[in-house]
JSON list of C-alpha atoms in Angstrom, two decimals:
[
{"chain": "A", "resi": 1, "resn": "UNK", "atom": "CA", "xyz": [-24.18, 13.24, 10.96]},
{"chain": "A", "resi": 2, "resn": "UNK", "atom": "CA", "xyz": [-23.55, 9.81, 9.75]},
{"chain": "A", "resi": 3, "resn": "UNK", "atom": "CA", "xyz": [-24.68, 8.77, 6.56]},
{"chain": "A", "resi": 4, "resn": "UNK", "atom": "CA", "xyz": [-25.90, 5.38, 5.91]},
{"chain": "A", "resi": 5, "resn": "UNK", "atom": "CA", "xyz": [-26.13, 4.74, 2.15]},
{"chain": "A", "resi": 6, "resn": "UNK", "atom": "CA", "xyz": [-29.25, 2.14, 1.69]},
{"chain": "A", "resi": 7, "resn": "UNK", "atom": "CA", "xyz": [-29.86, 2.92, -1.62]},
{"chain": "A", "resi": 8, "resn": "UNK", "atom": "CA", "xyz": [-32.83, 1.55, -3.81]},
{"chain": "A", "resi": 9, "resn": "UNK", "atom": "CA", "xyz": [-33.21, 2.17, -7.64]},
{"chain": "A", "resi": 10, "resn": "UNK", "atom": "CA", "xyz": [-36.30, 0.02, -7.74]},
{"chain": "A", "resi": 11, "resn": "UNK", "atom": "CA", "xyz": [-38.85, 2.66, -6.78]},
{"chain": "A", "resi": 12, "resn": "UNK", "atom": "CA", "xyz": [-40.19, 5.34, -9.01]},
{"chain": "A", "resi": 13, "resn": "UNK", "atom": "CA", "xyz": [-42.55, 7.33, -6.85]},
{"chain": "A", "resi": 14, "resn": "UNK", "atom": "CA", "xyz": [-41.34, 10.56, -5.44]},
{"chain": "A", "resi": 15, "resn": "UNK", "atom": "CA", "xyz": [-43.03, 12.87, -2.88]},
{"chain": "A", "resi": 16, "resn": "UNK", "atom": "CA", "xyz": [-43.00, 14.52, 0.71]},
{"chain": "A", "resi": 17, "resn": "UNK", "atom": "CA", "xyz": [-40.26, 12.81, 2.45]},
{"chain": "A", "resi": 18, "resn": "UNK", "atom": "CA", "xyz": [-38.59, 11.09, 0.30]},
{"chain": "A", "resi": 19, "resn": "UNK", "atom": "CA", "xyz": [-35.05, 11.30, -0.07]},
{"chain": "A", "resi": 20, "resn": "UNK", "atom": "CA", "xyz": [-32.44, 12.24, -3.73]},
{"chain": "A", "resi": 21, "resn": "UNK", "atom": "CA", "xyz": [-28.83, 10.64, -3.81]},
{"chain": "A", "resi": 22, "resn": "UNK", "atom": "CA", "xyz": [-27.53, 13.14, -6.84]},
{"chain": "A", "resi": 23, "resn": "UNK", "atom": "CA", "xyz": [-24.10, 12.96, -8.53]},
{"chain": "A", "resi": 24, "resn": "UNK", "atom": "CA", "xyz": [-22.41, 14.29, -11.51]},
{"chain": "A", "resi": 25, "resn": "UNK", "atom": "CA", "xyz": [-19.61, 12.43, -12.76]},
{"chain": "A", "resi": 26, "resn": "UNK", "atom": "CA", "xyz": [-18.32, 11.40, -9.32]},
{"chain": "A", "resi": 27, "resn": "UNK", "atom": "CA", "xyz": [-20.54, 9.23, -7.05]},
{"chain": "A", "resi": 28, "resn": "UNK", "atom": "CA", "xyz": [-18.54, 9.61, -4.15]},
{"chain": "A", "resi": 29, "resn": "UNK", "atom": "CA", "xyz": [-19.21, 13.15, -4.42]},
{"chain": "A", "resi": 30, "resn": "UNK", "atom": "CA", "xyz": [-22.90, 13.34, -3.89]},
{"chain": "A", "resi": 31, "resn": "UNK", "atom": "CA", "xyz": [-25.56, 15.11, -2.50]},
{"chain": "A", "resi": 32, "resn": "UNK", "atom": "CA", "xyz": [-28.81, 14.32, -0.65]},
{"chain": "A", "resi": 33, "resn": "UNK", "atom": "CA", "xyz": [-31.80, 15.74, -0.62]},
{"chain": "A", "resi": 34, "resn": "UNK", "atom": "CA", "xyz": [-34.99, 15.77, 0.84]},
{"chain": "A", "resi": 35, "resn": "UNK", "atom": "CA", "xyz": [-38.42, 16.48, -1.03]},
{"chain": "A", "resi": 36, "resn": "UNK", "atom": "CA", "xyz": [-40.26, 18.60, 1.68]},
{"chain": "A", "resi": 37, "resn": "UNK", "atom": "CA", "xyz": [-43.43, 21.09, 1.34]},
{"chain": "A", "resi": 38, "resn": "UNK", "atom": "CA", "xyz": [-42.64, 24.65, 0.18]},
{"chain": "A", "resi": 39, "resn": "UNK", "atom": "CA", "xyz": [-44.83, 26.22, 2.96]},
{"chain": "A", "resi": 40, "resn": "UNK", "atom": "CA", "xyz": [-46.87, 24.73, 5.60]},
{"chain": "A", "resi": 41, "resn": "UNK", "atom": "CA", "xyz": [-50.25, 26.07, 4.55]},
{"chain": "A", "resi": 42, "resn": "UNK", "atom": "CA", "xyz": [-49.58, 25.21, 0.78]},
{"chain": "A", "resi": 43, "resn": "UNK", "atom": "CA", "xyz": [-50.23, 21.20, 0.04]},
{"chain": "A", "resi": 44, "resn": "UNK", "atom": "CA", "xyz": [-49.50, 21.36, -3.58]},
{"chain": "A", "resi": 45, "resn": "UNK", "atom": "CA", "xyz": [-45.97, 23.11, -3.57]},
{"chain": "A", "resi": 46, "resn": "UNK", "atom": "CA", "xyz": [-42.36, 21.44, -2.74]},
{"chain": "A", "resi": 47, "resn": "UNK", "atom": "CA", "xyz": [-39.03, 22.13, -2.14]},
{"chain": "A", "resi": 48, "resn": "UNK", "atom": "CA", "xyz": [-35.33, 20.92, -1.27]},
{"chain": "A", "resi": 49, "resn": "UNK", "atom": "CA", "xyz": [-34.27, 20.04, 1.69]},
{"chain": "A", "resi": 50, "resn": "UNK", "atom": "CA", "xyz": [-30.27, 19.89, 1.82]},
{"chain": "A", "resi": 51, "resn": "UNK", "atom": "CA", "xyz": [-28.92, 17.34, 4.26]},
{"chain": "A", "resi": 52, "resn": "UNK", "atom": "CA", "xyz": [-25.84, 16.82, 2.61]},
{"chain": "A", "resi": 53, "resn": "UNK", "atom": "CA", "xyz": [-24.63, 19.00, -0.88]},
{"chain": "A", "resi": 54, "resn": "UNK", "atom": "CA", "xyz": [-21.30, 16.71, -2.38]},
{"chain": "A", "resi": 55, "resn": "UNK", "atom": "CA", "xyz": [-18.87, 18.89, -0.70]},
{"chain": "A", "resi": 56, "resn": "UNK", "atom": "CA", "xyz": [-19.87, 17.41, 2.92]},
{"chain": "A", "resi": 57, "resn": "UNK", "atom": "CA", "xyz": [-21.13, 21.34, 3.61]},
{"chain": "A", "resi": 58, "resn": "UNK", "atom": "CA", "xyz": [-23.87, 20.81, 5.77]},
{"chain": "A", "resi": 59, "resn": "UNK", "atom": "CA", "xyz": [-25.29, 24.81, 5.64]},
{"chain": "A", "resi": 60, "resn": "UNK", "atom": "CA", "xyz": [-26.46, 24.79, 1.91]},
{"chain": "A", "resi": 61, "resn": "UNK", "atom": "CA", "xyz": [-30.02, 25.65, 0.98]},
{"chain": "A", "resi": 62, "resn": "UNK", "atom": "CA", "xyz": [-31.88, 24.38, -2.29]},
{"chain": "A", "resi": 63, "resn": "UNK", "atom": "CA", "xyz": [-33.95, 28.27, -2.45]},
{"chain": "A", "resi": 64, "resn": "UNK", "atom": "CA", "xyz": [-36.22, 27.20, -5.23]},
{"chain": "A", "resi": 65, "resn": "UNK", "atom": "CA", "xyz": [-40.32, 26.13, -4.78]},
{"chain": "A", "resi": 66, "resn": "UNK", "atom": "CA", "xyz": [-41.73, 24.16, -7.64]},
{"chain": "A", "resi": 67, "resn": "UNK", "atom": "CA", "xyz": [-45.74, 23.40, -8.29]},
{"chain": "A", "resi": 68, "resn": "UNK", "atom": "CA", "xyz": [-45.25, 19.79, -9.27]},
{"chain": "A", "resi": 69, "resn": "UNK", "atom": "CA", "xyz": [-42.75, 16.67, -8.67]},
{"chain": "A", "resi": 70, "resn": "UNK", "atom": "CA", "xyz": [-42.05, 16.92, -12.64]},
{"chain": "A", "resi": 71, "resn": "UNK", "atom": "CA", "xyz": [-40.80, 20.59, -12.49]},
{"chain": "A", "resi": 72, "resn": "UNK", "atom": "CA", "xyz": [-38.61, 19.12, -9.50]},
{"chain": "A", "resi": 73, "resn": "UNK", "atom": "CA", "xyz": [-37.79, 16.31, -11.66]},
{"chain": "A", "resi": 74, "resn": "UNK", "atom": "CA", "xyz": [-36.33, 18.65, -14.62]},
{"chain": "A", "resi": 75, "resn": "UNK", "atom": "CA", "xyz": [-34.64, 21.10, -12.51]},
{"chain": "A", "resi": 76, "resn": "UNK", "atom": "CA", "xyz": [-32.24, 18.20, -11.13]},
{"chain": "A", "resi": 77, "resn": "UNK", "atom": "CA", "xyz": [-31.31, 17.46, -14.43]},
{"chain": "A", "resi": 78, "resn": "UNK", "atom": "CA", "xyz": [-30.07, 20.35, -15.14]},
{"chain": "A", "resi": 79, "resn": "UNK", "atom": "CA", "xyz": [-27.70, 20.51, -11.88]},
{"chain": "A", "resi": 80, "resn": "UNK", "atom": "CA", "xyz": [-26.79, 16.82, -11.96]},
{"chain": "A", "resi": 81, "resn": "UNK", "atom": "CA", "xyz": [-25.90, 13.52, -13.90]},
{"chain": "A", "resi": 82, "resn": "UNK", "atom": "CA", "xyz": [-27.50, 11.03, -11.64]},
{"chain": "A", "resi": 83, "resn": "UNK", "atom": "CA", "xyz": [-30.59, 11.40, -9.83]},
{"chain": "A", "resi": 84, "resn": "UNK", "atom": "CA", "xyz": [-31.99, 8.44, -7.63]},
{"chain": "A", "resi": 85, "resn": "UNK", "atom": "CA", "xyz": [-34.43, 7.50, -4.94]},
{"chain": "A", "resi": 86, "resn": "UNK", "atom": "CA", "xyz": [-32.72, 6.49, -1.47]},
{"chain": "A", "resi": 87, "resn": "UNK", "atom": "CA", "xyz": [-34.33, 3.93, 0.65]},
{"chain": "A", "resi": 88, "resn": "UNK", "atom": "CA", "xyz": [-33.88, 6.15, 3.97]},
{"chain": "A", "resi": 89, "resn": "UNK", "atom": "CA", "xyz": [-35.04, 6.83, 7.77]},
{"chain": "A", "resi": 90, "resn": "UNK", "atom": "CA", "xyz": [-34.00, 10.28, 9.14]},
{"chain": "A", "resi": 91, "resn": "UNK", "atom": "CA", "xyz": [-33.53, 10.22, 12.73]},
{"chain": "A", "resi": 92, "resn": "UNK", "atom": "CA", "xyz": [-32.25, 13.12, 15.00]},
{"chain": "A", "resi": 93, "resn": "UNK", "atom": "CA", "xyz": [-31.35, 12.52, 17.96]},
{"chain": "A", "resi": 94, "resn": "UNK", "atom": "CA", "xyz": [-29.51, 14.76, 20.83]},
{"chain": "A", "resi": 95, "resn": "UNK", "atom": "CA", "xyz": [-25.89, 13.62, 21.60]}
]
């Protein structure tokens, strides 16, 4: 996967879809994240989506559900330094 950093601290608003760039200390060791629905039939839940964790391991899994973006919010915090909103198109494509 290549990453394409197009990253935009201007928006606030997080939701389904939208994509983390989180850091500690370190920003070239990141992580991204996706904000994705907890279950299909359940439209107020969310979860992580891992598409990169900062060690470039691709197979990670966020294994937490949370009721509301603020609970997500917190949570992040706790596991990282920097938290930001990433202006970003996901595209997967066969090769």
């Amino acid at each position: 996967m290549k990453i394409i950093d197009k990253t935009n601290g201007n928006s606030k608003e997080w939701g389904y879809g939208t994509v983390l760039k989180c850091w500690g200390r370190n920003p070239k060791r990141f992580s991204l994240l996706k904000i994705s629905r907890a279950e299909a039939s359940d439209r107020d839940s969310y979860r992580l989506d891992i598409l990169r964790d900062q060690s470039a391991n691709e197979d990670m899994v966020w294994d937490k559900k949370y009721s509301d973006i603020s609970s997500l919010k917190d949570d992040l915090s706790k596991y990282f330094d920097h938290v930001m909103r990433v202006k970003a198109t996901i595209i997967i494509e066969y090769l």
